[in-house]
Amino acid sequence: MLKPNLNRIKGRFAEIIIGGVLIVALASTARAQDVANALATATVQTAITVSASQPLDFGNVFQGIPKSIGDNMDDSSAIFIITGQAGAGINIQFSLPEYLSLPDGSDRMSIVFRSTDAAVDTSNTATPSTMAAGNGWVNQNPYLLPSAAVIGSPGSNTKIYLGGRVVPSGNQKAGVYSGDIVLSVFYNGL
Amino acid sequence: MIENKELLRKLSPVPFGVSAILLILILSMTAELFAGVLVAPTVVFLSDKSRTGRLTIQNPSNLPKDVTISFSFGLPASDSLGDIYLTLQDSNVTDPRSALEWVKAFPRKVVLPPNGSQVVRVVANPPAGLADGEYWARIVIAAQEGETTIPASGENGGISTKLNMVTQTAIVLKYRTGALLSDLQLQGVAVQKTPNQVWAIVDLLNRGNVSYVGILKCRLLDQNSNEISANQVDLAVYRNLKRRIALPLINSKIPAQIEISISNEGRTDIAPEDVIPGNKISYNLKVE
């Protein structure tokens, strides 16, 4: 009596698992089709995509107390992901702010990027905290990133990790200070 | 029914509720992973016969994106070590091969909705009497989050920061007119040696009137012409360029030989009809 029931439940369980897998697969397929639609206008070169998956997050800052975020902090380093054709040479450049400003422009706060505040990960396996020399380039100057950088393989992506340091003055006004971090990426073989 | 649920729970390696949450998490993570805009194609070719082109910008993320399209001028250049860099110029471009002044894009600013896409049209209006050859510009596509959440400043007059992450890519625009010539000259090869590898720095000069787009292949051979290692890079030579290529000395020692070949055959990333066939270069060099 119990055995057929058990088989039916096993079957339903399998259906649930298969359903879940199908949903994931369909989501991936839908995305792949989106990409394919974009590529339909192109040749066979893999389009380059640059995205920022995590902003540089200093959290709360206190007057007169500088605060640093390294490029090795999983929850607060900036993370950029470049996807494209594996092995293709790329040129990577940062344009970084010197100050962050209040929305009304009434005060600004100094921000500094030191010569070791960036890392370039071509391994597809590291995170900011596990990044090592074998994964790409560590302790890089964000103003002069490696010219030999390529789109990593496997994974067809390269990640850039960035840290920085804000230096609030003793009488820094309260508020939210903002600025732009611009990452530019180009294929260099076209 | 209750019995069935209990059995189901026993059969499942993890509770069903946890599985559902995990599934939702996986889906949301895949969506976030692809945040950013995708631009295709990677090169826009225009000509005196077809002065308009198009590119597609796609937002595969779940957030709207502010996208701006502009033009710059910049050619891959190299330093003495063969490292490649590219500097974009927005104004005061004096290069006679610049198309910067006479290309336009429509639209130049767009808010892309989640999972939305936009076709951008590119139009060339070259001056009369343009000399034969290829003219260049870069189409710069900058994107950032369309809706940003401003963090609340800390209590009691706290200070916080909001850094806008702007991503930018520049694709090549090439305008071609008249008779086209693709011709590359090998000016020399310098060699650097370390205990584990040999570096070849290949010095190239473009003598044609189009960019030479091809592949630089290098092989390191031992004294019996057996291959020790090989490497290749995609090549785009607009004026002159040095490219450095690494050849590992796998369980081998010099003396050895470097075999260099350059050709614009084999580029699978460019449609064959867009390749201007050029000369081939073969060169051998002893490493002692």
Short mmCIF file of C-alpha atoms in Angstrom, two decimals:
data_model
loop_
_atom_site.label_atom_id
_atom_site.label_comp_id
_atom_site.label_asym_id
_atom_site.label_seq_id
_atom_site.Cartn_x
_atom_site.Cartn_y
_atom_site.Cartn_z
CA MET A 1 0.00 0.00 0.00
CA LEU A 2 2.78 2.32 0.95
CA LYS A 3 5.05 1.32 -1.94
CA PRO A 4 2.96 2.71 -4.86
CA ASN A 5 2.33 5.85 -2.83
CA LEU A 6 6.07 6.23 -2.24
CA ASN A 7 6.79 5.78 -5.95
CA ARG A 8 4.20 8.45 -6.82
CA ILE A 9 5.76 10.86 -4.34
CA LYS A 10 9.21 10.12 -5.70
CA GLY A 11 7.84 10.89 -9.15
CA ARG A 12 6.36 14.21 -7.94
CA PHE A 13 9.62 15.05 -6.22
CA ALA A 14 11.48 14.38 -9.45
CA GLU A 15 8.96 16.58 -11.29
CA ILE A 16 9.63 19.43 -8.85
CA ILE A 17 13.38 19.12 -9.29
CA ILE A 18 13.10 18.88 -13.08
CA GLY A 19 10.72 21.85 -13.06
CA GLY A 20 13.23 23.89 -11.09
CA VAL A 21 16.05 22.95 -13.41
CA LEU A 22 13.86 23.83 -16.41
CA ILE A 23 13.06 27.26 -14.95
CA VAL A 24 16.78 27.98 -14.51
CA ALA A 25 17.54 26.63 -17.97
CA LEU A 26 14.76 28.68 -19.54
CA ALA A 27 15.96 31.81 -17.77
CA SER A 28 19.46 31.21 -19.12
CA THR A 29 18.13 30.43 -22.59
CA ALA A 30 16.03 33.57 -22.63
CA ARG A 31 19.09 35.61 -21.73
CA ALA A 32 21.22 33.82 -24.32
CA GLN A 33 18.57 34.61 -26.93
CA ASP A 34 18.62 38.26 -25.91
CA VAL A 35 22.36 38.30 -26.44
CA ALA A 36 22.02 36.41 -29.70
CA ASN A 37 19.50 39.00 -30.91
CA ALA A 38 22.02 41.73 -30.27
CA LEU A 39 24.75 39.78 -31.99
CA ALA A 40 22.57 39.12 -35.01
CA THR A 41 23.43 42.59 -36.23
CA ALA A 42 27.11 41.91 -35.82
CA THR A 43 29.83 39.65 -37.06
CA VAL A 44 30.99 36.75 -34.99
CA GLN A 45 33.00 38.83 -32.52
CA THR A 46 31.77 38.46 -28.97
CA ALA A 47 30.40 41.79 -27.84
CA ILE A 48 32.13 43.39 -24.91
CA THR A 49 30.08 44.07 -21.81
CA VAL A 50 31.27 46.10 -18.86
CA SER A 51 29.22 46.07 -15.70
CA ALA A 52 29.60 47.17 -12.13
CA SER A 53 28.39 44.47 -9.81
CA GLN A 54 29.25 46.26 -6.58
CA PRO A 55 29.94 49.93 -5.78
CA LEU A 56 32.81 51.15 -3.65
CA ASP A 57 31.12 51.43 -0.27
CA PHE A 58 32.69 53.46 2.53
CA GLY A 59 29.69 53.12 4.83
CA ASN A 60 29.42 55.80 7.50
CA VAL A 61 32.31 58.21 7.72
CA PHE A 62 33.20 60.44 10.67
CA GLN A 63 34.51 63.99 10.69
CA GLY A 64 38.29 64.17 10.72
CA ILE A 65 38.76 60.41 10.50
CA PRO A 66 40.01 59.10 7.15
CA LYS A 67 38.53 55.79 6.08
CA SER A 68 40.09 53.27 3.71
CA ILE A 69 38.53 50.43 1.81
CA GLY A 70 41.01 47.99 0.31
CA ASP A 71 40.63 46.23 -3.00
CA ASN A 72 40.39 42.96 -1.06
CA MET A 73 37.08 43.44 0.74
CA ASP A 74 34.30 41.21 -0.54
CA ASP A 75 31.47 43.38 0.75
CA SER A 76 32.75 46.89 0.06
CA SER A 77 35.44 46.96 -2.66
CA ALA A 78 34.16 48.07 -6.04
CA ILE A 79 33.78 45.14 -8.42
CA PHE A 80 33.61 45.53 -12.18
CA ILE A 81 33.05 42.63 -14.56
CA ILE A 82 34.19 42.72 -18.17
CA THR A 83 32.89 39.96 -20.41
CA GLY A 84 33.88 39.32 -23.98
CA GLN A 85 35.95 37.08 -26.18
CA ALA A 86 38.26 34.94 -24.07
CA GLY A 87 41.90 35.76 -24.66
CA ALA A 88 41.23 39.03 -26.50
CA GLY A 89 43.52 41.89 -25.51
CA ILE A 90 41.79 44.76 -23.77
CA ASN A 91 42.74 48.21 -22.65
CA ILE A 92 41.35 49.18 -19.25
CA GLN A 93 41.32 52.73 -17.88
CA PHE A 94 39.84 54.32 -14.80
CA SER A 95 38.75 57.91 -14.53
CA LEU A 96 38.60 58.59 -10.83
CA PRO A 97 37.31 61.54 -8.83
CA GLU A 98 39.52 63.65 -6.59
CA TYR A 99 36.59 64.89 -4.54
CA LEU A 100 33.09 63.78 -3.62
CA SER A 101 30.49 66.52 -3.39
CA LEU A 102 27.23 67.19 -1.61
CA PRO A 103 24.23 67.40 -3.97
CA ASP A 104 23.96 71.16 -3.45
CA GLY A 105 27.70 71.64 -3.95
CA SER A 106 28.11 73.32 -0.57
CA ASP A 107 30.94 71.05 0.57
CA ARG A 108 33.25 68.41 -0.81
CA MET A 109 35.37 65.61 0.60
CA SER A 110 38.72 64.41 -0.65
CA ILE A 111 38.98 60.89 -2.06
CA VAL A 112 42.32 59.25 -2.78
CA PHE A 113 43.24 56.20 -4.84
CA ARG A 114 46.66 54.85 -4.02
CA SER A 115 49.08 53.09 -6.34
CA THR A 116 48.10 49.65 -5.01
CA ASP A 117 44.34 50.08 -4.81
CA ALA A 118 43.36 47.91 -7.77
CA ALA A 119 43.50 44.26 -8.80
CA VAL A 120 42.78 42.60 -12.13
CA ASP A 121 41.38 39.09 -11.90
CA THR A 122 41.42 36.95 -15.04
CA SER A 123 40.94 33.63 -13.24
CA ASN A 124 37.15 33.57 -12.84
CA THR A 125 37.73 31.88 -9.49
CA ALA A 126 38.85 34.59 -7.09
CA THR A 127 36.99 37.17 -5.03
CA PRO A 128 38.47 40.41 -3.70
CA SER A 129 39.56 38.68 -0.50
CA THR A 130 41.04 35.58 -2.17
CA MET A 131 42.74 37.42 -5.01
CA ALA A 132 46.39 36.38 -5.42
CA ALA A 133 49.14 37.03 -7.96
CA GLY A 134 48.34 33.76 -9.72
CA ASN A 135 44.84 35.03 -10.48
CA GLY A 136 46.01 38.02 -12.48
CA TRP A 137 47.53 41.25 -11.20
CA VAL A 138 47.42 42.41 -7.58
CA ASN A 139 48.40 45.72 -5.99
CA GLN A 140 47.97 47.65 -9.22
CA ASN A 141 47.88 51.37 -9.74
CA PRO A 142 44.30 52.17 -10.79
CA TYR A 143 45.61 55.04 -12.90
CA LEU A 144 47.87 52.66 -14.83
CA LEU A 145 46.31 49.24 -15.16
CA PRO A 146 48.25 46.41 -16.85
CA SER A 147 48.51 46.86 -20.59
CA ALA A 148 48.77 43.10 -21.08
CA ALA A 149 45.27 42.51 -19.69
CA VAL A 150 43.05 40.13 -21.60
CA ILE A 151 39.54 38.79 -21.28
CA GLY A 152 40.09 35.87 -18.93
CA SER A 153 39.64 32.25 -19.76
CA PRO A 154 37.81 30.20 -18.57
CA GLY A 155 34.70 32.21 -17.89
CA SER A 156 35.27 34.77 -20.66
CA ASN A 157 35.46 37.51 -18.09
CA THR A 158 37.88 39.73 -16.26
CA LYS A 159 37.11 41.34 -12.93
CA ILE A 160 38.51 44.56 -11.59
CA TYR A 161 38.58 45.18 -7.83
CA LEU A 162 39.05 48.72 -6.58
CA GLY A 163 39.59 50.25 -3.18
CA GLY A 164 40.07 53.85 -2.07
CA ARG A 165 40.29 56.25 0.86
CA VAL A 166 38.11 59.18 1.83
CA VAL A 167 39.57 61.97 3.92
CA PRO A 168 36.85 63.99 5.67
CA SER A 169 37.89 67.27 7.24
CA GLY A 170 37.36 68.09 10.91
CA ASN A 171 34.39 70.28 10.02
CA GLN A 172 33.04 68.21 7.15
CA LYS A 173 29.35 68.93 6.61
CA ALA A 174 26.91 66.08 7.19
CA GLY A 175 25.26 64.56 4.15
CA VAL A 176 25.69 62.19 1.27
CA TYR A 177 28.78 62.89 -0.85
CA SER A 178 28.76 61.54 -4.38
CA GLY A 179 31.10 61.21 -7.34
CA ASP A 180 31.62 59.14 -10.47
CA ILE A 181 34.00 56.25 -10.95
CA VAL A 182 34.32 55.62 -14.67
CA LEU A 183 35.79 52.41 -16.06
CA SER A 184 36.54 52.38 -19.79
CA VAL A 185 37.31 49.17 -21.64
CA PHE A 186 38.27 48.64 -25.27
CA TYR A 187 39.42 45.73 -27.38
CA ASN A 188 42.93 46.59 -28.58
CA GLY A 189 43.09 44.19 -31.55
CA LEU A 190 40.40 45.80 -33.70
CA MET B 1 -1.88 14.09 2.27
CA ILE B 2 -0.08 15.02 5.47
CA GLU B 3 1.67 11.66 5.24
CA ASN B 4 2.70 12.47 1.68
CA LYS B 5 4.14 15.82 2.74
CA GLU B 6 6.10 14.14 5.48
CA LEU B 7 7.44 11.58 3.05
CA LEU B 8 8.33 14.33 0.62
CA ARG B 9 10.22 16.14 3.35
CA LYS B 10 12.07 12.92 4.17
CA LEU B 11 12.94 12.33 0.54
CA SER B 12 14.17 15.83 -0.08
CA PRO B 13 17.86 16.46 0.66
CA VAL B 14 16.94 19.96 1.82
CA PRO B 15 13.58 21.29 3.02
CA PHE B 16 11.29 22.26 0.17
CA GLY B 17 11.01 25.87 1.36
CA VAL B 18 14.79 26.17 1.39
CA SER B 19 14.92 24.73 -2.15
CA ALA B 20 12.43 27.32 -3.36
CA ILE B 21 14.41 30.14 -1.76
CA LEU B 22 17.62 28.79 -3.28
CA LEU B 23 15.99 28.66 -6.69
CA ILE B 24 14.83 32.28 -6.43
CA LEU B 25 18.30 33.27 -5.26
CA ILE B 26 19.95 31.53 -8.22
CA LEU B 27 17.60 33.30 -10.63
CA SER B 28 18.18 36.71 -9.07
CA MET B 29 21.95 36.13 -8.97
CA THR B 30 22.08 35.27 -12.68
CA ALA B 31 20.16 38.46 -13.42
CA GLU B 32 22.56 40.59 -11.36
CA LEU B 33 25.62 38.90 -12.84
CA PHE B 34 24.67 40.22 -16.25
CA ALA B 35 23.98 43.78 -15.14
CA GLY B 36 25.52 46.22 -17.61
CA VAL B 37 24.91 47.09 -21.22
CA LEU B 38 25.89 45.00 -24.16
CA VAL B 39 27.01 46.71 -27.34
CA ALA B 40 27.16 45.01 -30.70
CA PRO B 41 28.82 44.91 -33.15
CA THR B 42 32.38 45.62 -32.04
CA VAL B 43 33.22 47.44 -35.27
CA VAL B 44 30.91 49.58 -37.41
CA PHE B 45 31.93 49.74 -41.05
CA LEU B 46 30.70 52.60 -43.21
CA SER B 47 31.72 53.48 -46.75
CA ASP B 48 31.09 55.90 -49.57
CA LYS B 49 28.46 53.42 -50.78
CA SER B 50 26.82 52.96 -47.40
CA ARG B 51 27.09 56.01 -45.20
CA THR B 52 24.78 54.81 -42.46
CA GLY B 53 25.24 52.00 -40.00
CA ARG B 54 23.69 50.80 -36.82
CA LEU B 55 24.60 49.32 -33.51
CA THR B 56 22.47 47.77 -30.84
CA ILE B 57 22.68 48.53 -27.16
CA GLN B 58 21.01 46.09 -24.86
CA ASN B 59 20.28 46.23 -21.16
CA PRO B 60 20.09 42.63 -19.95
CA SER B 61 19.67 43.66 -16.31
CA ASN B 62 16.61 44.24 -14.18
CA LEU B 63 17.42 47.90 -13.63
CA PRO B 64 17.03 50.83 -16.02
CA LYS B 65 20.25 52.28 -17.44
CA ASP B 66 21.15 55.79 -18.51
CA VAL B 67 23.16 55.43 -21.70
CA THR B 68 25.00 58.16 -23.59
CA ILE B 69 26.56 57.77 -27.02
CA SER B 70 29.39 60.03 -28.11
CA PHE B 71 32.41 60.00 -30.40
CA SER B 72 36.12 60.16 -29.69
CA PHE B 73 39.31 59.52 -31.58
CA GLY B 74 41.95 57.08 -30.42
CA LEU B 75 44.28 54.58 -32.03
CA PRO B 76 46.04 51.67 -30.34
CA ALA B 77 49.61 52.78 -29.68
CA SER B 78 52.52 51.11 -27.96
CA ASP B 79 55.49 51.90 -25.80
CA SER B 80 59.04 50.64 -26.33
CA LEU B 81 58.23 47.40 -24.49
CA GLY B 82 55.35 46.58 -26.79
CA ASP B 83 52.64 47.34 -24.26
CA ILE B 84 49.47 48.63 -25.89
CA TYR B 85 47.56 51.68 -24.72
CA LEU B 86 44.78 53.74 -26.14
CA THR B 87 44.08 57.39 -25.40
CA LEU B 88 40.77 58.86 -26.40
CA GLN B 89 40.59 62.44 -27.63
CA ASP B 90 37.32 64.31 -27.78
CA SER B 91 38.59 67.47 -29.42
CA ASN B 92 41.62 69.08 -31.09
CA VAL B 93 42.20 65.98 -33.18
CA THR B 94 44.65 66.73 -35.96
CA ASP B 95 45.02 63.24 -37.42
CA PRO B 96 44.07 63.45 -41.13
CA ARG B 97 42.44 60.02 -40.84
CA SER B 98 40.02 61.16 -38.14
CA ALA B 99 36.32 60.88 -38.92
CA LEU B 100 35.41 62.51 -35.62
CA GLU B 101 34.18 65.78 -37.12
CA TRP B 102 31.75 64.26 -39.60
CA VAL B 103 30.06 61.29 -37.94
CA LYS B 104 26.89 61.50 -35.87
CA ALA B 105 24.78 59.10 -33.84
CA PHE B 106 21.03 59.06 -33.25
CA PRO B 107 19.95 59.00 -30.46
CA ARG B 108 22.81 60.26 -28.32
CA LYS B 109 21.13 59.70 -24.97
CA VAL B 110 18.66 57.04 -23.97
CA VAL B 111 17.22 55.44 -20.86
CA LEU B 112 17.12 51.73 -21.45
CA PRO B 113 14.37 49.97 -19.52
CA PRO B 114 15.10 46.63 -17.84
CA ASN B 115 15.80 44.01 -20.51
CA GLY B 116 15.29 46.66 -23.18
CA SER B 117 17.36 47.43 -26.23
CA GLN B 118 17.92 50.39 -28.50
CA VAL B 119 19.18 50.62 -32.05
CA VAL B 120 21.54 53.55 -32.57
CA ARG B 121 22.01 54.82 -36.11
CA VAL B 122 25.38 56.16 -37.16
CA VAL B 123 25.67 58.52 -40.11
CA ALA B 124 28.76 59.76 -41.91
CA ASN B 125 28.81 63.07 -43.79
CA PRO B 126 32.38 63.23 -45.05
CA PRO B 127 33.75 66.35 -46.70
CA ALA B 128 34.06 66.39 -50.47
CA GLY B 129 37.34 65.29 -52.01
CA LEU B 130 38.27 62.86 -49.29
CA ALA B 131 41.43 60.93 -50.21
CA ASP B 132 41.14 57.18 -50.69
CA GLY B 133 41.49 55.02 -47.64
CA GLU B 134 40.04 54.42 -44.23
CA TYR B 135 38.96 57.01 -41.65
CA TRP B 136 38.48 56.27 -37.99
CA ALA B 137 36.57 57.25 -34.90
CA ARG B 138 35.47 55.56 -31.69
CA ILE B 139 31.84 55.28 -30.69
CA VAL B 140 31.83 55.66 -26.93
CA ILE B 141 28.93 54.13 -25.03
CA ALA B 142 28.72 55.11 -21.36
CA ALA B 143 26.18 53.51 -19.02
CA GLN B 144 25.18 53.90 -15.43
CA GLU B 145 22.28 52.94 -13.24
CA GLY B 146 19.18 54.86 -14.25
CA GLU B 147 17.70 54.86 -10.78
CA THR B 148 20.10 55.37 -7.95
CA THR B 149 19.28 55.00 -4.32
CA ILE B 150 20.88 57.67 -2.23
CA PRO B 151 21.87 56.23 1.12
CA ALA B 152 20.56 58.04 4.15
CA SER B 153 23.29 59.87 6.01
CA GLY B 154 24.02 58.56 9.44
CA GLU B 155 22.13 59.77 12.43
CA ASN B 156 23.19 62.93 14.28
CA GLY B 157 24.67 64.62 11.25
CA GLY B 158 26.52 61.64 9.81
CA ILE B 159 28.50 61.54 6.61
CA SER B 160 28.11 58.91 3.93
CA THR B 161 29.12 58.42 0.31
CA LYS B 162 27.46 57.40 -2.93
CA LEU B 163 29.83 56.47 -5.73
CA ASN B 164 28.21 56.19 -9.15
CA MET B 165 29.73 53.38 -11.12
CA VAL B 166 29.89 54.41 -14.75
CA THR B 167 31.02 51.88 -17.32
CA GLN B 168 32.21 52.85 -20.74
CA THR B 169 33.22 50.98 -23.84
CA ALA B 170 34.33 52.30 -27.19
CA ILE B 171 33.82 50.45 -30.41
CA VAL B 172 35.64 51.21 -33.63
CA LEU B 173 34.05 53.06 -36.53
CA LYS B 174 35.78 52.68 -39.89
CA TYR B 175 34.74 54.66 -42.93
CA ARG B 176 36.17 53.46 -46.23
CA THR B 177 36.34 55.24 -49.54
CA GLY B 178 38.02 54.67 -52.89
CA ALA B 179 40.88 52.25 -53.51
CA LEU B 180 41.96 50.45 -50.34
CA LEU B 181 45.41 49.07 -49.64
CA SER B 182 46.37 46.88 -46.70
CA ASP B 183 50.15 46.69 -46.43
CA LEU B 184 52.26 46.03 -43.37
CA GLN B 185 56.02 46.24 -42.96
CA LEU B 186 58.05 44.42 -40.34
CA GLN B 187 60.61 46.94 -39.13
CA GLY B 188 62.42 44.72 -36.69
CA VAL B 189 62.19 42.23 -33.87
CA ALA B 190 63.76 42.66 -30.46
CA VAL B 191 64.18 39.75 -28.07
CA GLN B 192 64.17 39.73 -24.30
CA LYS B 193 65.18 36.61 -22.39
CA THR B 194 64.38 35.39 -18.91
CA PRO B 195 65.21 31.94 -17.51
CA ASN B 196 61.68 30.73 -18.23
CA GLN B 197 60.64 32.52 -21.38
CA VAL B 198 61.56 34.56 -24.37
CA TRP B 199 59.78 37.75 -25.33
CA ALA B 200 59.59 38.86 -28.93
CA ILE B 201 58.88 42.56 -29.47
CA VAL B 202 57.72 42.94 -33.04
CA ASP B 203 57.97 46.42 -34.57
CA LEU B 204 55.40 47.06 -37.31
CA LEU B 205 54.64 49.90 -39.69
CA ASN B 206 51.41 50.33 -41.62
CA ARG B 207 52.19 51.38 -45.20
CA GLY B 208 48.65 51.03 -46.49
CA ASN B 209 45.71 53.38 -46.33
CA VAL B 210 43.57 51.13 -44.13
CA SER B 211 44.20 49.64 -40.72
CA TYR B 212 45.98 46.31 -40.99
CA VAL B 213 43.89 43.84 -39.01
CA GLY B 214 45.34 40.38 -38.66
CA ILE B 215 47.02 37.86 -36.43
CA LEU B 216 50.61 37.83 -35.23
CA LYS B 217 51.78 34.26 -34.64
CA CYS B 218 55.08 33.31 -33.04
CA ARG B 219 56.64 29.90 -32.57
CA LEU B 220 59.71 29.13 -30.52
CA LEU B 221 61.69 26.28 -32.05
CA ASP B 222 64.63 24.33 -30.72
CA GLN B 223 67.79 23.61 -32.72
CA ASN B 224 66.08 20.67 -34.41
CA SER B 225 63.11 22.85 -35.43
CA ASN B 226 60.84 21.18 -32.92
CA GLU B 227 58.25 23.51 -31.44
CA ILE B 228 58.93 24.49 -27.85
CA SER B 229 55.98 26.87 -27.52
CA ALA B 230 53.71 29.07 -29.60
CA ASN B 231 51.60 32.13 -29.02
CA GLN B 232 49.51 34.53 -31.03
CA VAL B 233 47.76 37.87 -30.64
CA ASP B 234 45.14 39.74 -32.60
CA LEU B 235 46.68 42.67 -34.35
CA ALA B 236 45.33 46.07 -35.41
CA VAL B 237 48.00 48.37 -36.82
CA TYR B 238 46.84 51.85 -37.71
CA ARG B 239 50.16 53.70 -37.91
CA ASN B 240 53.06 51.93 -36.27
CA LEU B 241 52.92 49.51 -33.41
CA LYS B 242 55.12 47.31 -31.29
CA ARG B 243 53.59 44.10 -29.99
CA ARG B 244 55.17 41.97 -27.33
CA ILE B 245 54.52 38.27 -27.29
CA ALA B 246 55.64 35.73 -24.70
CA LEU B 247 57.08 32.34 -25.62
CA PRO B 248 57.69 30.00 -22.66
CA LEU B 249 60.89 27.96 -22.63
CA ILE B 250 59.26 24.72 -21.60
CA ASN B 251 62.05 22.42 -20.41
CA SER B 252 64.26 23.91 -23.10
CA LYS B 253 67.20 26.22 -23.33
CA ILE B 254 68.47 28.67 -25.84
CA PRO B 255 69.91 28.74 -28.48
CA ALA B 256 66.57 28.59 -30.19
CA GLN B 257 64.74 30.14 -33.09
CA ILE B 258 61.65 32.33 -33.30
CA GLU B 259 59.39 31.91 -36.29
CA ILE B 260 57.10 34.87 -36.90
CA SER B 261 54.17 35.02 -39.26
CA ILE B 262 51.66 37.80 -39.79
CA SER B 263 48.57 37.57 -41.89
CA ASN B 264 45.04 38.89 -41.92
CA GLU B 265 43.70 35.42 -42.53
CA GLY B 266 42.07 33.56 -39.69
CA ARG B 267 40.37 36.46 -37.93
CA THR B 268 37.09 34.83 -36.99
CA ASP B 269 35.90 37.95 -35.19
CA ILE B 270 35.45 40.00 -38.36
CA ALA B 271 33.15 39.15 -41.23
CA PRO B 272 35.22 38.08 -44.28
CA GLU B 273 33.64 40.80 -46.44
CA ASP B 274 34.89 43.44 -44.03
CA VAL B 275 38.51 42.29 -44.15
CA ILE B 276 40.75 44.13 -46.62
CA PRO B 277 43.20 41.42 -47.72
CA GLY B 278 46.77 42.47 -47.17
CA ASN B 279 50.29 41.14 -47.42
CA LYS B 280 51.70 38.28 -45.39
CA ILE B 281 54.92 38.44 -43.45
CA SER B 282 57.21 35.56 -42.48
CA TYR B 283 60.39 36.05 -40.51
CA ASN B 284 62.83 33.83 -38.64
CA LEU B 285 65.17 34.95 -35.91
CA LYS B 286 67.85 33.16 -33.93
CA VAL B 287 67.85 33.52 -30.16
CA GLU B 288 71.28 33.05 -28.66
#
